[in-house]
Short mmCIF file of N, CA, C and O and ligand atoms in Angstrom, two decimals:
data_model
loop_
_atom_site.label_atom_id
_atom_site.label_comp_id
_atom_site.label_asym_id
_atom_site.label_seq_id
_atom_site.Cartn_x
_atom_site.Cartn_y
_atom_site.Cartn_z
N UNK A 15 3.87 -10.15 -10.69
CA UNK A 15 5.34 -10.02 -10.74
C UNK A 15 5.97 -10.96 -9.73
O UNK A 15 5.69 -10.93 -8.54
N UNK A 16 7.15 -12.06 -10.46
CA UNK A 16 7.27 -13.13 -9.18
C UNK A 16 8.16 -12.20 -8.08
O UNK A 16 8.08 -12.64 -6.93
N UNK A 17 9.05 -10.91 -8.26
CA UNK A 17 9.84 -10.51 -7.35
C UNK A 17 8.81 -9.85 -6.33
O UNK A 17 9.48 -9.58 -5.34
N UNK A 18 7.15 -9.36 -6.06
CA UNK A 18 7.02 -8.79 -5.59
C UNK A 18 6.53 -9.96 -4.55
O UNK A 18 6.54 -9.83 -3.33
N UNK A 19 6.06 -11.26 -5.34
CA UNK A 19 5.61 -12.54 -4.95
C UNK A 19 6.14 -12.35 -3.50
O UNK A 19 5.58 -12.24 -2.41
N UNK A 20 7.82 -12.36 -4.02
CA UNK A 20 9.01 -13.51 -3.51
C UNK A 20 9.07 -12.39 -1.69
O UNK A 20 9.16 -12.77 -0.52
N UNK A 21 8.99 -11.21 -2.21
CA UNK A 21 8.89 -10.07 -1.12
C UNK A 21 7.57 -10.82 0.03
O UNK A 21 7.63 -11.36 1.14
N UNK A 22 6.70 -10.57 -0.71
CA UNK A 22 4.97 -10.84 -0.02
C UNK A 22 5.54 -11.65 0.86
O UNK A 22 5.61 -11.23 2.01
N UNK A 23 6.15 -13.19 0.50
CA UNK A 23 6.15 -14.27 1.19
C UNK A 23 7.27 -13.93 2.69
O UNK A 23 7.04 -13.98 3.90
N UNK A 24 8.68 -13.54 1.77
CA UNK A 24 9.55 -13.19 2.82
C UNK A 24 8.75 -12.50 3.89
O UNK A 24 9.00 -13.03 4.98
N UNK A 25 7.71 -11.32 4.00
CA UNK A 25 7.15 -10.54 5.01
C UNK A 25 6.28 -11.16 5.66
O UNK A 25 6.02 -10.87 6.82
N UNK A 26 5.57 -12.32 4.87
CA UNK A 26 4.78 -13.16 5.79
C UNK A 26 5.37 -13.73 6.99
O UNK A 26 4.88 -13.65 8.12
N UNK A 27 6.88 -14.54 6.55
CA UNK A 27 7.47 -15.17 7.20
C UNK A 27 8.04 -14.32 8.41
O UNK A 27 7.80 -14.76 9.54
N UNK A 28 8.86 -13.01 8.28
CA UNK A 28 9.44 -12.43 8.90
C UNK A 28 8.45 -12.13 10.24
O UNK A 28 8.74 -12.16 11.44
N UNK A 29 7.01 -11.78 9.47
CA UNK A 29 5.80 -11.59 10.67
C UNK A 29 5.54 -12.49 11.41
O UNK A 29 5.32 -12.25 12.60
N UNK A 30 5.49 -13.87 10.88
CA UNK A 30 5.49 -14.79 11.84
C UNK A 30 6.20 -14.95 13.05
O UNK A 30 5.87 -15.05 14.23
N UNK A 31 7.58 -14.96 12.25
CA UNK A 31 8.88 -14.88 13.19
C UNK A 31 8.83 -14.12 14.66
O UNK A 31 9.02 -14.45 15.83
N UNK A 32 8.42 -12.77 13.86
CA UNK A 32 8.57 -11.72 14.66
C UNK A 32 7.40 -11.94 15.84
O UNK A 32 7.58 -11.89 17.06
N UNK A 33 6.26 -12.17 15.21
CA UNK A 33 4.89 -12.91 16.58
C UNK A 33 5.97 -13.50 17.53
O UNK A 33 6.39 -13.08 18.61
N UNK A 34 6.28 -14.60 16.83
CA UNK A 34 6.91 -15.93 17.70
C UNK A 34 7.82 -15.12 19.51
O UNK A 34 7.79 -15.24 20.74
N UNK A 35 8.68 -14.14 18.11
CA UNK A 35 9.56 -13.24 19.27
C UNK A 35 8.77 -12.37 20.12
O UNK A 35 9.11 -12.40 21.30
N UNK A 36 7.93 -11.70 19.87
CA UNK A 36 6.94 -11.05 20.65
C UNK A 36 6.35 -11.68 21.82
O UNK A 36 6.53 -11.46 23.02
N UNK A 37 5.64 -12.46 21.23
CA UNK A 37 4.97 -13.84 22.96
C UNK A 37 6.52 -14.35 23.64
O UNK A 37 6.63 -14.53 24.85
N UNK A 38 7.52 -14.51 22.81
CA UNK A 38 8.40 -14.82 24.15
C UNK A 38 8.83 -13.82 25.21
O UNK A 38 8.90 -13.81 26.44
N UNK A 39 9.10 -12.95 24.21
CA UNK A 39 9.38 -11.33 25.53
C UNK A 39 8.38 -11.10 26.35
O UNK A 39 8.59 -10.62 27.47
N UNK A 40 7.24 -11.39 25.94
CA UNK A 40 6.10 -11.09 26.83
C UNK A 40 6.07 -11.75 27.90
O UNK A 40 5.92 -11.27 29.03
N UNK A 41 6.21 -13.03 27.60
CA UNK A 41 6.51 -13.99 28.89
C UNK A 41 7.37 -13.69 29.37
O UNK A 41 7.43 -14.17 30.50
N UNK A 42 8.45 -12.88 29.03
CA UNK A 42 10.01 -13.32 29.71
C UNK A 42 9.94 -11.51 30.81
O UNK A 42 10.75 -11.09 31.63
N UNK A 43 8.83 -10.98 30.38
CA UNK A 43 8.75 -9.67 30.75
C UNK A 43 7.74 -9.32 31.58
O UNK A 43 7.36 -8.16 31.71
N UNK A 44 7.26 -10.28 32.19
CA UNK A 44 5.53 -10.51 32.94
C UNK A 44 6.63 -10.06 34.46
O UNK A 44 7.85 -10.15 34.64
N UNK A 45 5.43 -9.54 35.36
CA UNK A 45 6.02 -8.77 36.48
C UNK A 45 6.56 -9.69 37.00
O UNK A 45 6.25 -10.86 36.75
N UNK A 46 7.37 -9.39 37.75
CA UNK A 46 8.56 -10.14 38.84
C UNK A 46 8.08 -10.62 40.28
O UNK A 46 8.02 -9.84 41.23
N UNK A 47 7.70 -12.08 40.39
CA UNK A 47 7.46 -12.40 41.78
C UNK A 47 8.23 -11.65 42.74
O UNK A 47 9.33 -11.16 42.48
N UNK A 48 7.52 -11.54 44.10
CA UNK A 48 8.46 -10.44 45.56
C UNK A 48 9.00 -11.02 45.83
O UNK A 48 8.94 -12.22 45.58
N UNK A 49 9.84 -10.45 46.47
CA UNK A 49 11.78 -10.56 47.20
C UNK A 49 11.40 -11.91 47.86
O UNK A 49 12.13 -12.83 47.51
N UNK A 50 10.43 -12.24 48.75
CA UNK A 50 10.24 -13.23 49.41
C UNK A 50 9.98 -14.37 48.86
O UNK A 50 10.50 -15.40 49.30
N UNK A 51 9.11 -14.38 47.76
CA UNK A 51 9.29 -15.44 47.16
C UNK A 51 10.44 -16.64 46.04
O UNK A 51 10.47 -17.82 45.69
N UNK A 52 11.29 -15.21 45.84
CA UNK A 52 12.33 -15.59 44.97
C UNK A 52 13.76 -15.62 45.24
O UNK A 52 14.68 -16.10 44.59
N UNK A 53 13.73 -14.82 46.69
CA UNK A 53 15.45 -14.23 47.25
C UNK A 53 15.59 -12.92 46.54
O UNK A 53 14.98 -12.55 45.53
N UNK A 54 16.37 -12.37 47.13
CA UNK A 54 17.04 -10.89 46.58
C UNK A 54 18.03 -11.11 45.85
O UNK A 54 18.41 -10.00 46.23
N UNK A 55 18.71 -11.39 45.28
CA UNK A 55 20.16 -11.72 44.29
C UNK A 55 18.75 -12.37 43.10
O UNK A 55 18.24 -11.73 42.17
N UNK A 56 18.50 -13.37 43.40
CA UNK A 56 17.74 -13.82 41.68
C UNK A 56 16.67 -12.88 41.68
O UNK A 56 16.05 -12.96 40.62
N UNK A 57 16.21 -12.05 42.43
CA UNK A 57 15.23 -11.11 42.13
C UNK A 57 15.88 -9.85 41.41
O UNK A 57 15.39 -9.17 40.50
N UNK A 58 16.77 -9.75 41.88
CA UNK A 58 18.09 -8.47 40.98
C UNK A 58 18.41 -9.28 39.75
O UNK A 58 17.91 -8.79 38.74
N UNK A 59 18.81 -9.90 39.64
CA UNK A 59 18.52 -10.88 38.39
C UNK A 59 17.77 -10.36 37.55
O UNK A 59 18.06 -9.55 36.67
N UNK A 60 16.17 -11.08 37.95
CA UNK A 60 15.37 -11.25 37.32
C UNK A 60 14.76 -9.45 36.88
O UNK A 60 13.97 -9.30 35.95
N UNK A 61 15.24 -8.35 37.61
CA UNK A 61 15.25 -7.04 37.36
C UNK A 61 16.09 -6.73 36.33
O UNK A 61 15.71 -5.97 35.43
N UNK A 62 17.34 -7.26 36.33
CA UNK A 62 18.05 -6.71 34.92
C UNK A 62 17.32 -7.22 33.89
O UNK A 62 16.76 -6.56 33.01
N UNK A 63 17.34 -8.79 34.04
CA UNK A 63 16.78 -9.46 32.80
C UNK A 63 15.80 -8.54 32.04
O UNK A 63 15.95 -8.10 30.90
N UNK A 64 15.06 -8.40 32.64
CA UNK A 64 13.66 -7.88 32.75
C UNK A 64 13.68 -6.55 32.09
O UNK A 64 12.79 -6.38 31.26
N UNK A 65 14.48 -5.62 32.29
CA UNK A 65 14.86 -4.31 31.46
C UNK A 65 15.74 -4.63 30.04
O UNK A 65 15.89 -3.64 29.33
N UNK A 66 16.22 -5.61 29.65
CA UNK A 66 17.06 -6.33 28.63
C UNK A 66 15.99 -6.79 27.45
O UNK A 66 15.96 -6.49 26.26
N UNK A 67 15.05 -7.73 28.32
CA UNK A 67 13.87 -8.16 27.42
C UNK A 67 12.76 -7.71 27.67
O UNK A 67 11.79 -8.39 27.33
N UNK A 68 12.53 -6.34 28.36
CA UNK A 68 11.96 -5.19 28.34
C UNK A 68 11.97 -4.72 26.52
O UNK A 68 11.23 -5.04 25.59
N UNK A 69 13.38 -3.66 26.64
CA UNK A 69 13.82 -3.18 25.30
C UNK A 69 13.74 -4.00 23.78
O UNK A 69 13.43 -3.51 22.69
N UNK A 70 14.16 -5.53 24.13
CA UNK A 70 14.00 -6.58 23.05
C UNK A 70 12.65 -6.60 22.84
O UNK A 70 12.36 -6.71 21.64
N UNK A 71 11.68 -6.52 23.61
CA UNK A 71 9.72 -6.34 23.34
C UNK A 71 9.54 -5.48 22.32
O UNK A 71 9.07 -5.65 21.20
N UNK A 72 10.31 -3.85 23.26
CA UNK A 72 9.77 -3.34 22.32
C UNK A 72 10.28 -2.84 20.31
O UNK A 72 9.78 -2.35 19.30
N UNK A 73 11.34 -3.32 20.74
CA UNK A 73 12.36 -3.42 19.23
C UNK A 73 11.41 -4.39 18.53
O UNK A 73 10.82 -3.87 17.58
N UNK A 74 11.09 -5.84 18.78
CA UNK A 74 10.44 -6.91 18.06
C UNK A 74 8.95 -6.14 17.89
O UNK A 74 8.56 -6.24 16.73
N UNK A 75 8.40 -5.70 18.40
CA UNK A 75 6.68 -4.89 18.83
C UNK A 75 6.76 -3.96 17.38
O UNK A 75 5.88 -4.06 16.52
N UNK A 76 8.02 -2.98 17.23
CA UNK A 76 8.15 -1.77 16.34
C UNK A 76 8.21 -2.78 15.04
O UNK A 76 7.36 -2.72 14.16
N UNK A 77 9.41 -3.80 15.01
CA UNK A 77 9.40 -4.60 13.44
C UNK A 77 8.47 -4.94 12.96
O UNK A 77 8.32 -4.79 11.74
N UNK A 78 7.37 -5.61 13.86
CA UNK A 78 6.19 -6.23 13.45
C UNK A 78 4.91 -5.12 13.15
O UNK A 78 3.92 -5.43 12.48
N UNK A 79 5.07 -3.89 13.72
CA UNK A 79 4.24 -2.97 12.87
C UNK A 79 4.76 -2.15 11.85
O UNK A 79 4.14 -1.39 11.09
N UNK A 80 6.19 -2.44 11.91
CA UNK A 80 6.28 -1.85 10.50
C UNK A 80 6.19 -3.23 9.37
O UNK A 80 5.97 -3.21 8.15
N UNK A 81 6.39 -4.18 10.12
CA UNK A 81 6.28 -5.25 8.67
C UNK A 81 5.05 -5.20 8.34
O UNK A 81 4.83 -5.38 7.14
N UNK A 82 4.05 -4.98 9.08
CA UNK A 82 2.88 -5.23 8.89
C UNK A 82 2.16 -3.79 7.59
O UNK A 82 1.35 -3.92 6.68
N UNK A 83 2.90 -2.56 8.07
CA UNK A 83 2.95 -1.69 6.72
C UNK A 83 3.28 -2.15 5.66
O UNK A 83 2.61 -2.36 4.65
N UNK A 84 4.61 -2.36 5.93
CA UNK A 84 5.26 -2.62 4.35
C UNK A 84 3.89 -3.89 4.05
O UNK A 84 3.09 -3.02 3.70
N UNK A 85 3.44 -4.59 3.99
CA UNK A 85 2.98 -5.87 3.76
C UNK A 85 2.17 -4.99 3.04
O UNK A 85 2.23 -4.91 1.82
N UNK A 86 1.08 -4.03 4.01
CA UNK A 86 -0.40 -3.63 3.27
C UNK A 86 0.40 -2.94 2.17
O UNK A 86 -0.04 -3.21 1.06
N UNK A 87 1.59 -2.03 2.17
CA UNK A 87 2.11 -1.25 0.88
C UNK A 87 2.66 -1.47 -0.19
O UNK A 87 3.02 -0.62 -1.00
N UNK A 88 2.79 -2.72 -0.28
CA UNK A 88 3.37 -3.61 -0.85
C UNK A 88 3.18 -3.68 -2.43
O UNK A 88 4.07 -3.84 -3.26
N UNK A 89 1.73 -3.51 -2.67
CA UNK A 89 1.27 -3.04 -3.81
C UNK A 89 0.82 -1.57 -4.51
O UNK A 89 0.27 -1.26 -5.57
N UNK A 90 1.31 -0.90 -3.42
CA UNK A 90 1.58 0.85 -3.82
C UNK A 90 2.39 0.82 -5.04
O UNK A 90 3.00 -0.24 -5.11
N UNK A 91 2.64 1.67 -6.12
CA UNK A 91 3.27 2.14 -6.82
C UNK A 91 5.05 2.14 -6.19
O UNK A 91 6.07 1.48 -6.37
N UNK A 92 4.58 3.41 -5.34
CA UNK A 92 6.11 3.40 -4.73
C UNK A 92 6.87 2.90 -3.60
O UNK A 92 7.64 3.51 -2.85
N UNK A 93 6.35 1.01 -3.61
CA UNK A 93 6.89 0.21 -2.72
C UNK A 93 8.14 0.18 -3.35
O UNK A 93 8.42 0.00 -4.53
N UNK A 94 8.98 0.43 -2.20
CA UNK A 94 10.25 -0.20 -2.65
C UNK A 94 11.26 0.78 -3.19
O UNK A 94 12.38 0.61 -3.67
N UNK A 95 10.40 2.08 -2.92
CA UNK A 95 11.22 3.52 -3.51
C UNK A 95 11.69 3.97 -1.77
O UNK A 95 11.08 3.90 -0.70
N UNK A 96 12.89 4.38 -2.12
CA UNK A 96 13.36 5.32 -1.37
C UNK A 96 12.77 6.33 -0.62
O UNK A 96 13.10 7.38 -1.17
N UNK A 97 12.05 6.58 0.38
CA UNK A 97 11.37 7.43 0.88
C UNK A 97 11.68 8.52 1.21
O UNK A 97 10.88 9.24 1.81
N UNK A 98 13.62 9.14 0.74
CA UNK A 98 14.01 10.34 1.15
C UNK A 98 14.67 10.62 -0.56
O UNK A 98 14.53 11.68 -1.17
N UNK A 99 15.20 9.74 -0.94
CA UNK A 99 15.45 10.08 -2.46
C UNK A 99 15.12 9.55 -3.90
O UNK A 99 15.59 9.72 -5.03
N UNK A 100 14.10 8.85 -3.38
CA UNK A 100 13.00 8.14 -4.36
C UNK A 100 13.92 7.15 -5.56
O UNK A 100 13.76 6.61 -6.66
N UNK A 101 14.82 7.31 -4.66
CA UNK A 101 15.51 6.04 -5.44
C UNK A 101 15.06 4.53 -5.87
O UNK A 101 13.97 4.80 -6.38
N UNK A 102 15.16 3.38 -5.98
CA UNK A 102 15.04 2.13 -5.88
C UNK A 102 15.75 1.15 -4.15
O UNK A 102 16.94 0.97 -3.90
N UNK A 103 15.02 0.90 -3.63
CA UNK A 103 16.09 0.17 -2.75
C UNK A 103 16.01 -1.41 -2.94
O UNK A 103 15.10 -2.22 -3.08
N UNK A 104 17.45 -1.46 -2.88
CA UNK A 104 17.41 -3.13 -4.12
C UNK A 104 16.90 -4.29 -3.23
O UNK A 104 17.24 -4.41 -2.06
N UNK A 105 16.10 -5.08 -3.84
CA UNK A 105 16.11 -6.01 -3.78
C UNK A 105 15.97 -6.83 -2.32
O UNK A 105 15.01 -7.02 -1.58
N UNK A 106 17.77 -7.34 -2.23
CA UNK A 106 18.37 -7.73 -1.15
C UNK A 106 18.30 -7.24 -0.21
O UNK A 106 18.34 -8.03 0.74
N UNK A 107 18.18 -5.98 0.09
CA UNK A 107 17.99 -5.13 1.52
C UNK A 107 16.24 -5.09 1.97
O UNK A 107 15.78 -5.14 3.11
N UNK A 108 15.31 -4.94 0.36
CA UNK A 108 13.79 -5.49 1.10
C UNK A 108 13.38 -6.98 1.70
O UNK A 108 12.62 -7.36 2.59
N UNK A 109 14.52 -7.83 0.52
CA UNK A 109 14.46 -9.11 1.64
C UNK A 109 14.69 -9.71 2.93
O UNK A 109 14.07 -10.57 3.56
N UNK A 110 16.43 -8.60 3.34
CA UNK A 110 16.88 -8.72 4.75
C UNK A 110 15.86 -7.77 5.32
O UNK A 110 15.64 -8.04 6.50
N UNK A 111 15.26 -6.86 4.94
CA UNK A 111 14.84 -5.95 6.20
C UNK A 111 13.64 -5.17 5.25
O UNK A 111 13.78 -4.03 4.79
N UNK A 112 12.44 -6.01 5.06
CA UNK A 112 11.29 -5.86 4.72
C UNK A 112 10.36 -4.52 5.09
O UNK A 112 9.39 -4.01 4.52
N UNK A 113 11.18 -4.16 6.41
CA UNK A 113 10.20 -2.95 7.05
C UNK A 113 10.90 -1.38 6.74
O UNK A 113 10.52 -0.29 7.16
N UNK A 114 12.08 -1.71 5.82
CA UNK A 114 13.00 -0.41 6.33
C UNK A 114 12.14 0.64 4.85
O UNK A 114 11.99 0.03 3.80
N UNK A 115 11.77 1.79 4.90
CA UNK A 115 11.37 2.57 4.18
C UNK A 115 12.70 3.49 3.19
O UNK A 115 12.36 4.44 2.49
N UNK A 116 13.68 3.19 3.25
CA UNK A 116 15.18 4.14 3.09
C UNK A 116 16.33 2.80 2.34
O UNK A 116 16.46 1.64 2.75
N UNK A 117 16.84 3.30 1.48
CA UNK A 117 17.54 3.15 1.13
C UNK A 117 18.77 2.90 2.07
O UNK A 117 18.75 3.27 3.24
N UNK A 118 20.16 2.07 1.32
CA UNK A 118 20.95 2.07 2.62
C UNK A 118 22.07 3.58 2.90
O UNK A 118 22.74 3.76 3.91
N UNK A 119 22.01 4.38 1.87
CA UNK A 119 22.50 6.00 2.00
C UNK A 119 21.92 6.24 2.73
O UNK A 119 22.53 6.49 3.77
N UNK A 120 20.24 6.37 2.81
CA UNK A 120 19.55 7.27 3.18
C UNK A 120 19.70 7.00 4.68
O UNK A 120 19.62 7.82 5.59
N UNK A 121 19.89 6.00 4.74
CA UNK A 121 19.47 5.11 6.16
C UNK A 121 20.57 5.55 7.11
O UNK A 121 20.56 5.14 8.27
N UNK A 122 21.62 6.46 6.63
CA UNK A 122 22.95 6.58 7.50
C UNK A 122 22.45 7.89 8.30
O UNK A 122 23.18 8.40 9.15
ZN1 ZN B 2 17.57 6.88 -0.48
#
């Protein structure tokens, strides 16, 4: 089926993506040289930053294991069904957001 094709590929890509974003937070989230080596003001800095792309880790960390579901489920029967009202969820919303299991009702 080319639409389930066209899905497969989009999730490949999105996984990639999402790697890409993963190793950067990681780097950007590696412990914080001491006060002495950096000053106190860019070390407070580098503390907010750090809780900012803290949270961005783990948001990008969650997409990429759920893309990585949807990918293996992909060829289930009920890919692509609604997981609270077994609806259809179209199309366009598995392409923007490959990992979401819900419909966009369901999703509210
Ligand atoms: Zn639904």
């Amino acid at each position: 089926m080319l639409e389930k094709e066209q899905i497969k590929n989009r999730i490949e890509t999105e996984i990639f993506e999402t790697k890409v974003l993963v190793e950067r937070y990681r780097e950007l989230t590696k412990p914080i040289a001491p006060e002495n080596a950096i000053g106190r003001v860019s070390r407070m800095d580098a503390i907010n930053n750090k809780s900012v792309n803290d949270s961005a880790l783990r948001k990008a960390e969650l997409k990429l294991a759920n893309l990585h579901i949807a990918l293996s489920k992909i060829d289930d029967a009920d890919f692509g069904i609604c997981f609270r009202c077994h609806n259809p969820i179209p199309l366009g919303r598995i392409l923007l957001m490959p990992h979401v299991i819900t419909c966009v009702n369901c999703a509210r």
